[in-house]
mmCIF file of C-alpha atoms in Angstrom:
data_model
loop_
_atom_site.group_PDB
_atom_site.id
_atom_site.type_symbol
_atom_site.label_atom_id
_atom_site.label_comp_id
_atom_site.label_asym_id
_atom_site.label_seq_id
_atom_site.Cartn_x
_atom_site.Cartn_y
_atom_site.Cartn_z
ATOM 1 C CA UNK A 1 0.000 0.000 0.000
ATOM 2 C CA UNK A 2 3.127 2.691 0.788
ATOM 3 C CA UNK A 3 4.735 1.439 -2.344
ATOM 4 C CA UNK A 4 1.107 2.134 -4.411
ATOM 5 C CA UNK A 5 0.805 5.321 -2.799
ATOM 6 C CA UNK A 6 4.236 6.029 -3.465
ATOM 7 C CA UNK A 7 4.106 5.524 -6.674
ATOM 8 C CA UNK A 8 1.042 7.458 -7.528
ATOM 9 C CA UNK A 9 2.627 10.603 -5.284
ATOM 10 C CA UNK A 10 5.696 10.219 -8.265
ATOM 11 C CA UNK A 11 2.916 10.211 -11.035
ATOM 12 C CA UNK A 12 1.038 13.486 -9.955
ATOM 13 C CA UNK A 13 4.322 15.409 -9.198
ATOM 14 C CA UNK A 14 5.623 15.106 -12.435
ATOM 15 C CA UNK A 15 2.197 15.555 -13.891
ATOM 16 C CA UNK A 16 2.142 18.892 -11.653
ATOM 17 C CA UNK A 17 5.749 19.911 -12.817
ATOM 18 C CA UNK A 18 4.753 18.953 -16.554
ATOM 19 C CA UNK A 19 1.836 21.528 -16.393
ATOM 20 C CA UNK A 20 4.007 24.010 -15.335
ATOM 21 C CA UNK A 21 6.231 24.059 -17.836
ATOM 22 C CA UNK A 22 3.491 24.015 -20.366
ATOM 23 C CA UNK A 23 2.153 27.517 -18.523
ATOM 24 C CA UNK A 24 5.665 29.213 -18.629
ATOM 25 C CA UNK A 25 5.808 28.215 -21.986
ATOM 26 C CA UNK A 26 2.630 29.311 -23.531
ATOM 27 C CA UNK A 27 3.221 32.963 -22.358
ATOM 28 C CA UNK A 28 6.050 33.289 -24.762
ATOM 29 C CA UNK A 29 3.912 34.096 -28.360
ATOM 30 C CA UNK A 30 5.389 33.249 -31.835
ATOM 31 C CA UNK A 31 4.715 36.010 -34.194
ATOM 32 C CA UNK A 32 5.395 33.009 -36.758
ATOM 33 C CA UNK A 33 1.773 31.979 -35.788
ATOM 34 C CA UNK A 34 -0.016 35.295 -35.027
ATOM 35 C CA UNK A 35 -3.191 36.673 -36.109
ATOM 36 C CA UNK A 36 -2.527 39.919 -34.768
ATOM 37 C CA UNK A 37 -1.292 42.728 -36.814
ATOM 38 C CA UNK A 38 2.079 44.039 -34.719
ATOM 39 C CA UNK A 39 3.509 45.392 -38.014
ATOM 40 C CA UNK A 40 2.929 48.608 -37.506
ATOM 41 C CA UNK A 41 3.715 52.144 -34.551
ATOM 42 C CA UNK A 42 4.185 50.957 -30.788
ATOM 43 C CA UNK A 43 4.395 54.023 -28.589
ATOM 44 C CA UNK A 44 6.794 53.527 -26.192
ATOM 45 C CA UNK A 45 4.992 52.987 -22.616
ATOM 46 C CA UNK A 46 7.861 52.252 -19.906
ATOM 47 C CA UNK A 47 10.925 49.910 -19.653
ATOM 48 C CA UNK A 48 11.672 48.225 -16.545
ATOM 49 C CA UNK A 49 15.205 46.981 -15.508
ATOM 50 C CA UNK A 50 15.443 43.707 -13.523
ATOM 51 C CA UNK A 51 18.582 42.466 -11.983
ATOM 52 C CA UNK A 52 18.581 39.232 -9.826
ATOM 53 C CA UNK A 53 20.165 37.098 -7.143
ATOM 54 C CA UNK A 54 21.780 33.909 -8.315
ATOM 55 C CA UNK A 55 18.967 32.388 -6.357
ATOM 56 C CA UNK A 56 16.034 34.256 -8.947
ATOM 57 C CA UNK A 57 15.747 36.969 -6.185
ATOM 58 C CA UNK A 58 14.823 40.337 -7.508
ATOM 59 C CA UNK A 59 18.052 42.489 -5.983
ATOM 60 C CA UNK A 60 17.014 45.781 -8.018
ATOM 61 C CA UNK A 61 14.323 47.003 -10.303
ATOM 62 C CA UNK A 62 14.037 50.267 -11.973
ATOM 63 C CA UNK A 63 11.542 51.148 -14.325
ATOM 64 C CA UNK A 64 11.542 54.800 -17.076
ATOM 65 C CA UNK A 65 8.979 56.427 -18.890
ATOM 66 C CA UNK A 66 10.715 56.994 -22.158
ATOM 67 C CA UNK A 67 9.382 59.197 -25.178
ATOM 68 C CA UNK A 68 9.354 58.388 -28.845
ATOM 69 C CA UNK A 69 7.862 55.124 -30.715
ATOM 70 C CA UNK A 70 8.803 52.019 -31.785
ATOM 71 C CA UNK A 71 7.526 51.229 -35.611
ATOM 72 C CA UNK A 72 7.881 47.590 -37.352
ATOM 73 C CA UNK A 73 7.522 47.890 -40.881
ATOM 74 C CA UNK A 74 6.112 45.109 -43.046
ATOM 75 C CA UNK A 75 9.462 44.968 -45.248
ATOM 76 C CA UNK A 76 11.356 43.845 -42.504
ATOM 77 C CA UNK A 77 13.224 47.105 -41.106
ATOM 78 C CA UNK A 78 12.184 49.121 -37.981
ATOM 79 C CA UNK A 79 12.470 52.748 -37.068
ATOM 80 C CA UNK A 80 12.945 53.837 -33.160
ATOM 81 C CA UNK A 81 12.143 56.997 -32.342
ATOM 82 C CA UNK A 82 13.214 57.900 -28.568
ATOM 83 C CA UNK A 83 14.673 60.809 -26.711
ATOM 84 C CA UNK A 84 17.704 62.306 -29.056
ATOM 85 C CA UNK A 85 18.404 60.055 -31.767
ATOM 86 C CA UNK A 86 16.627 58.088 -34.550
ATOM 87 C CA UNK A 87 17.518 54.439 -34.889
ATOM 88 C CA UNK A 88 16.787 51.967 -38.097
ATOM 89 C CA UNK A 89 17.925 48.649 -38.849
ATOM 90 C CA UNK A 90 16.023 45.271 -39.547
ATOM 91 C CA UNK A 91 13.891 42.705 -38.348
ATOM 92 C CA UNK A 92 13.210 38.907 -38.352
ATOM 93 C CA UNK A 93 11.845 35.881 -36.331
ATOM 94 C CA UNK A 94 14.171 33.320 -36.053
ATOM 95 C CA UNK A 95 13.681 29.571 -35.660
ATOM 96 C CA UNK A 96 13.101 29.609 -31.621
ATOM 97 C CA UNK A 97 10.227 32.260 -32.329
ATOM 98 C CA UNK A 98 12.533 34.893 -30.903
ATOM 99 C CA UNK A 99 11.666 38.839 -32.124
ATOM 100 C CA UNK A 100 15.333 40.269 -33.713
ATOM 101 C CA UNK A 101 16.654 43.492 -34.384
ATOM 102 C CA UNK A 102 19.286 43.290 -36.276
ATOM 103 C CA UNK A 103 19.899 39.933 -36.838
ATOM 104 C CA UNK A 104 23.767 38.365 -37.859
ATOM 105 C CA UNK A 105 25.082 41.837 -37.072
ATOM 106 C CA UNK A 106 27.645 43.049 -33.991
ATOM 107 C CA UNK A 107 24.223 44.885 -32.886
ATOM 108 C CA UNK A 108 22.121 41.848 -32.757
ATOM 109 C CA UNK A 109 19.675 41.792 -30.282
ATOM 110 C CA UNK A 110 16.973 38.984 -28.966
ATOM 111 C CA UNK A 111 13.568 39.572 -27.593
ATOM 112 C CA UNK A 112 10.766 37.120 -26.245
ATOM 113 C CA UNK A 113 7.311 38.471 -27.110
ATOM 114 C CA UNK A 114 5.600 38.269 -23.799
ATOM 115 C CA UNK A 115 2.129 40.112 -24.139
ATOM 116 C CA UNK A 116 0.431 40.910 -27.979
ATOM 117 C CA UNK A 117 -2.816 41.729 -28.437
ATOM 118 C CA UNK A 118 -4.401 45.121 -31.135
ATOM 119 C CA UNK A 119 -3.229 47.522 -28.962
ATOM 120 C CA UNK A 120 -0.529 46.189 -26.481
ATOM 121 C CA UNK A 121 3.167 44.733 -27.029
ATOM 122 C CA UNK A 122 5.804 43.583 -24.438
ATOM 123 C CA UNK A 123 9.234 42.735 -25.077
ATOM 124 C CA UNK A 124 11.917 41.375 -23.067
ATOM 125 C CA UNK A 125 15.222 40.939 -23.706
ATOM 126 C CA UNK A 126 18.007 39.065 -20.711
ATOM 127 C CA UNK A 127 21.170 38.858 -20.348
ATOM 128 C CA UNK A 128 23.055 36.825 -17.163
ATOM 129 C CA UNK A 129 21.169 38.232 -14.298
ATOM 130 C CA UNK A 130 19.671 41.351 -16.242
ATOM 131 C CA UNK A 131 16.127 41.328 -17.680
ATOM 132 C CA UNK A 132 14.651 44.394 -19.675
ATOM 133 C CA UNK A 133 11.157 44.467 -20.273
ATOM 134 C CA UNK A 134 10.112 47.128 -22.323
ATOM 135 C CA UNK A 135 6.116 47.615 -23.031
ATOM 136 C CA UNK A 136 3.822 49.827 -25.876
ATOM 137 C CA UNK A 137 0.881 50.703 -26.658
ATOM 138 C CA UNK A 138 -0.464 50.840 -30.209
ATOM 139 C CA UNK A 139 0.378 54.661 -31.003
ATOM 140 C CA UNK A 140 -2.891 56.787 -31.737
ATOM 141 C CA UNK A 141 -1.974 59.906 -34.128
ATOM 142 C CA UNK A 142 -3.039 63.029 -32.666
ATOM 143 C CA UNK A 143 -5.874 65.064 -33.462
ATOM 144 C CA UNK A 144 -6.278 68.754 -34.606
ATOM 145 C CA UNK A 145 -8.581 69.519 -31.744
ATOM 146 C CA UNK A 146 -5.757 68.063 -29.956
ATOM 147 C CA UNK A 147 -3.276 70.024 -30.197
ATOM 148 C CA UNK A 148 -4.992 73.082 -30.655
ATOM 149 C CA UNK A 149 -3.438 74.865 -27.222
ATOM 150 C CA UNK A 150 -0.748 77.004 -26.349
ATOM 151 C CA UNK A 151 2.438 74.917 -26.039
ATOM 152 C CA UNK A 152 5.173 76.600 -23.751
ATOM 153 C CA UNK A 153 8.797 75.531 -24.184
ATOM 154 C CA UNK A 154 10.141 73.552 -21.659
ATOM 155 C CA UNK A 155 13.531 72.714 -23.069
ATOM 156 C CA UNK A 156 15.313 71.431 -26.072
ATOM 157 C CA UNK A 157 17.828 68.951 -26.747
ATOM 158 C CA UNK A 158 19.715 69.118 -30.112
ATOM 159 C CA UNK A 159 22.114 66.501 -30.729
ATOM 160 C CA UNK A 160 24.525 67.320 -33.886
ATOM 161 C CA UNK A 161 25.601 64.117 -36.203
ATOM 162 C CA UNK A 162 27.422 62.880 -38.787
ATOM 163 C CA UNK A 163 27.371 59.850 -41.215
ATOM 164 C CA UNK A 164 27.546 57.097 -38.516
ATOM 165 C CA UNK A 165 27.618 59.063 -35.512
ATOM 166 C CA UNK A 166 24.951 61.056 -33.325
ATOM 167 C CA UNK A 167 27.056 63.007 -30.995
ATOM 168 C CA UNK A 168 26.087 63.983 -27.184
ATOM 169 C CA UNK A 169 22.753 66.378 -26.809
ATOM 170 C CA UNK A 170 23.041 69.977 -25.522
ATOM 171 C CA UNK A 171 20.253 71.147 -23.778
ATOM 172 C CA UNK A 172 19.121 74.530 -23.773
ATOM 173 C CA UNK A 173 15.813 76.729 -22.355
ATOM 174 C CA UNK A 174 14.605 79.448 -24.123
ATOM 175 C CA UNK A 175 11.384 81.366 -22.953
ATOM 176 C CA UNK A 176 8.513 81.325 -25.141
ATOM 177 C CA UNK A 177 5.729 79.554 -26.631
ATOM 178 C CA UNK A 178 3.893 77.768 -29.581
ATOM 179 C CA UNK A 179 0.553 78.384 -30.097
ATOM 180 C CA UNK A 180 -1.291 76.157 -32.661
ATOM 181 C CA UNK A 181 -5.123 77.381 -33.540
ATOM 182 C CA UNK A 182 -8.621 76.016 -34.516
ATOM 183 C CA UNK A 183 -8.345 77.922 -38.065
ATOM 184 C CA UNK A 184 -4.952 76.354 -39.018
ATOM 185 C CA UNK A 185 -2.360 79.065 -37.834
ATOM 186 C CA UNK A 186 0.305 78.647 -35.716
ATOM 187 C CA UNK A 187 2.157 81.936 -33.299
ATOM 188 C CA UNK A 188 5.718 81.303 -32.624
ATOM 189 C CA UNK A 189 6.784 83.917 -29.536
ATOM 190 C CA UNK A 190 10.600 83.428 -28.612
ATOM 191 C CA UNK A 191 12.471 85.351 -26.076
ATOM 192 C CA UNK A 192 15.815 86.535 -25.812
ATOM 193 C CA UNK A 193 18.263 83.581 -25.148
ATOM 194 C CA UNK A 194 21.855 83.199 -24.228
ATOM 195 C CA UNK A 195 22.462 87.346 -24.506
ATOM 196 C CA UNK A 196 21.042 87.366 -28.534
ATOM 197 C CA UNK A 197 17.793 89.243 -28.926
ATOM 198 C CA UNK A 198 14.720 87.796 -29.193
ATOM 199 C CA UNK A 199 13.766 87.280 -32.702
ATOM 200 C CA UNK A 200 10.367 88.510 -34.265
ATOM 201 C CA UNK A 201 7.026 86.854 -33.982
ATOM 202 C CA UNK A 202 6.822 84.190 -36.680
ATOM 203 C CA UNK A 203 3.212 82.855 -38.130
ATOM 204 C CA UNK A 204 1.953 80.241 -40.344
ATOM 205 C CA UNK A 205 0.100 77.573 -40.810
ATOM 206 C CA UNK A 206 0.539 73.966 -39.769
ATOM 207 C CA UNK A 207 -1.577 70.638 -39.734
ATOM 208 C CA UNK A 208 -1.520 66.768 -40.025
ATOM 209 C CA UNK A 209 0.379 64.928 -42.818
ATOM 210 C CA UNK A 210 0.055 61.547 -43.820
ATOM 211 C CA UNK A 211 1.570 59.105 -43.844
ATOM 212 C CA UNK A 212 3.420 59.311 -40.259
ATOM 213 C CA UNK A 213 1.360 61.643 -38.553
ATOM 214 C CA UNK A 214 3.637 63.915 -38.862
ATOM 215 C CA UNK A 215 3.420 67.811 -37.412
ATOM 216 C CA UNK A 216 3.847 69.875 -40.387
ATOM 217 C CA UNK A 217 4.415 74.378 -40.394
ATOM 218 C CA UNK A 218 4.258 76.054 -43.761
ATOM 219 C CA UNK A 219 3.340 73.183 -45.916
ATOM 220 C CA UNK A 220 4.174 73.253 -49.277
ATOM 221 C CA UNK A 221 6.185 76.554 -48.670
ATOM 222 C CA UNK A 222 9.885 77.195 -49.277
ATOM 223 C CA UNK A 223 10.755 77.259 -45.033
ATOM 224 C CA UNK A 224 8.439 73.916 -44.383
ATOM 225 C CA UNK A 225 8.908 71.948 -41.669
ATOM 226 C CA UNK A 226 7.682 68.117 -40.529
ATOM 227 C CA UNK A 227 8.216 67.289 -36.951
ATOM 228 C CA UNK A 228 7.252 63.582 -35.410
ATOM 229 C CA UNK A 229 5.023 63.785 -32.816
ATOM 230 C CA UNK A 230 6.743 61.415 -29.849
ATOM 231 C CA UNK A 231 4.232 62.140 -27.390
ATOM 232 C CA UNK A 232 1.539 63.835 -26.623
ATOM 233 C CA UNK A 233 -0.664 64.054 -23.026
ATOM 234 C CA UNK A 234 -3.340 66.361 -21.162
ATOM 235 C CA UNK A 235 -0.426 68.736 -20.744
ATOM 236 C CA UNK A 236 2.731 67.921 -22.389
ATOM 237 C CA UNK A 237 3.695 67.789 -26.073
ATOM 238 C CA UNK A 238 6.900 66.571 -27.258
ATOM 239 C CA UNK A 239 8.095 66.967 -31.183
ATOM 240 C CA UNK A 240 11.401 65.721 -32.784
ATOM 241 C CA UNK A 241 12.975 66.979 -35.863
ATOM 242 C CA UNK A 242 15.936 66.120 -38.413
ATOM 243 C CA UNK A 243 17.562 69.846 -39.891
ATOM 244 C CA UNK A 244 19.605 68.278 -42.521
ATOM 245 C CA UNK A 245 21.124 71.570 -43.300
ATOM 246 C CA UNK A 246 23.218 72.394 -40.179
ATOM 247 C CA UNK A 247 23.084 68.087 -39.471
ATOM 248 C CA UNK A 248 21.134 68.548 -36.032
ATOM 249 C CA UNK A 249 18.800 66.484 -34.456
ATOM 250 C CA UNK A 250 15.718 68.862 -32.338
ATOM 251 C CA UNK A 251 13.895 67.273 -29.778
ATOM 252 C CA UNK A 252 11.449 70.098 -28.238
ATOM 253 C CA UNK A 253 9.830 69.530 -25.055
ATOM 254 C CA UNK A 254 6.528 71.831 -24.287
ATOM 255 C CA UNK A 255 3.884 72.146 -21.247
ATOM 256 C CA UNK A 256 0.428 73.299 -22.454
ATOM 257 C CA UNK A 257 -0.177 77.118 -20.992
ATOM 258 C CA UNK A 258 -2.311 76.714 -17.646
#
């Protein structure tokens, strides 16, 4: 009778330990086999650092807000959008239904697709005792009504590059504002900055370009301009843009006017 029940105690804990794996496993999605449509603009949500005890202990955890988006395109290259700095590259799946940036290049990188659904992604990548999990949300492109405020600077970073290289951001703070109206014209009030007078009031018009959702003043006009939109809240607004002229990258950071 010990040895039956025994025996039977054996058969249900590796039944137990069986069904276990079959959970952890399941939570890691193949886009091989996915109805969902991920190819497409993720905006960034947060990414949270995890570093662990040899023992699976979490010993740290730290976790940003980060602005910009993450966009897979359908011909297999990506575009990231966050804080200073464009990056592009390419994409695949690989055989153990891991998500790659990059693939057989020194700046490979391997994800596991934890969460997927229409408007949700989560990625993590580990390495030894680090995990980074970084999560979107499918991006929404903003509205006229909107954006239709008065959007006072916060600060700028402008990053200067070259062919290969995007060199450290400068930060700066000039007062002023950028006020974007119902009937398609945009105010541009600057002050004075860093001892040089402020310059004169600039207006124009500006509005919603496809595809990209892009932020465009003066279209079709010899001084246009096409900002991405990286994020935009109840009171914050924040637009990047490329000046291939002078080789600078913009990244403006505004608070709507209380």
């Amino acid at each position: 009778m010990k040895r039956y029940l025994y025996i039977c105690f054996v058969l249900l804990t590796a039944l137990y330990i069986n069904a276990c794996k079959k959970e952890v496993k399941s939570t890691n999605i193949c886009l091989h086999d996915s109805s969902i449509d991920y190819m497409k603009r993720w905006a960034i949500l947060t990414t949270q650092t995890d570093v662990f005890e040899t023992n699976g202990a979490v010993k740290s955890r730290t976790v940003i807000h980060p602005n910009g988006f993450f966009q897979i395109n359908s011909d297999f290259t990506y575009n990231l959008f966050s804080d200073d700095a464009p990056v592009n590259g390419k994409w695949n799946i690989n055989k153990t239904c891991d998500f790659v940036l990059n693939p057989n290049t020194a700046k490979e990188r391997r994800f596991l697709v934890i969460t997927l659904s229409d408007d949700s992604l989560t990625l993590r990548q580990t390495s030894g005792l680090t995990s980074v999990t970084q999560r979107y949300a499918a991006f929404k492109c903003p509205s006229l009504a909107s954006l239709e405020f008065r959007w006072d600077n916060a600060f700028t970073l402008r990053a200067p590059y070259s062919t290969d290289t995007v060199f450290k951001a400068m930060r700066s703070k000039q007062p002023g504002y950028f006020k974007l109206n119902a009937d398609a014209s945009y105010n541009l009030i600057l002050g004075a900055f860093n001892g040089v007078p402020a310059p004169p009031p600039a207006t124009g018009t500006w509005g919603i370009a496809q595809p990209g959702c892009l932020l465009v003043l003066d279209k079709n006009k010899t001084d246009e301009r096409s900002y991405e939109v990286q994020k935009l809240t109840a009171d914050s607004l924040v637009i990047w843009r490329k000046d291939t002229v002078i080789k600078q990258n913009f990244l403006q950071h505004f608070f709507k006017h209380k």
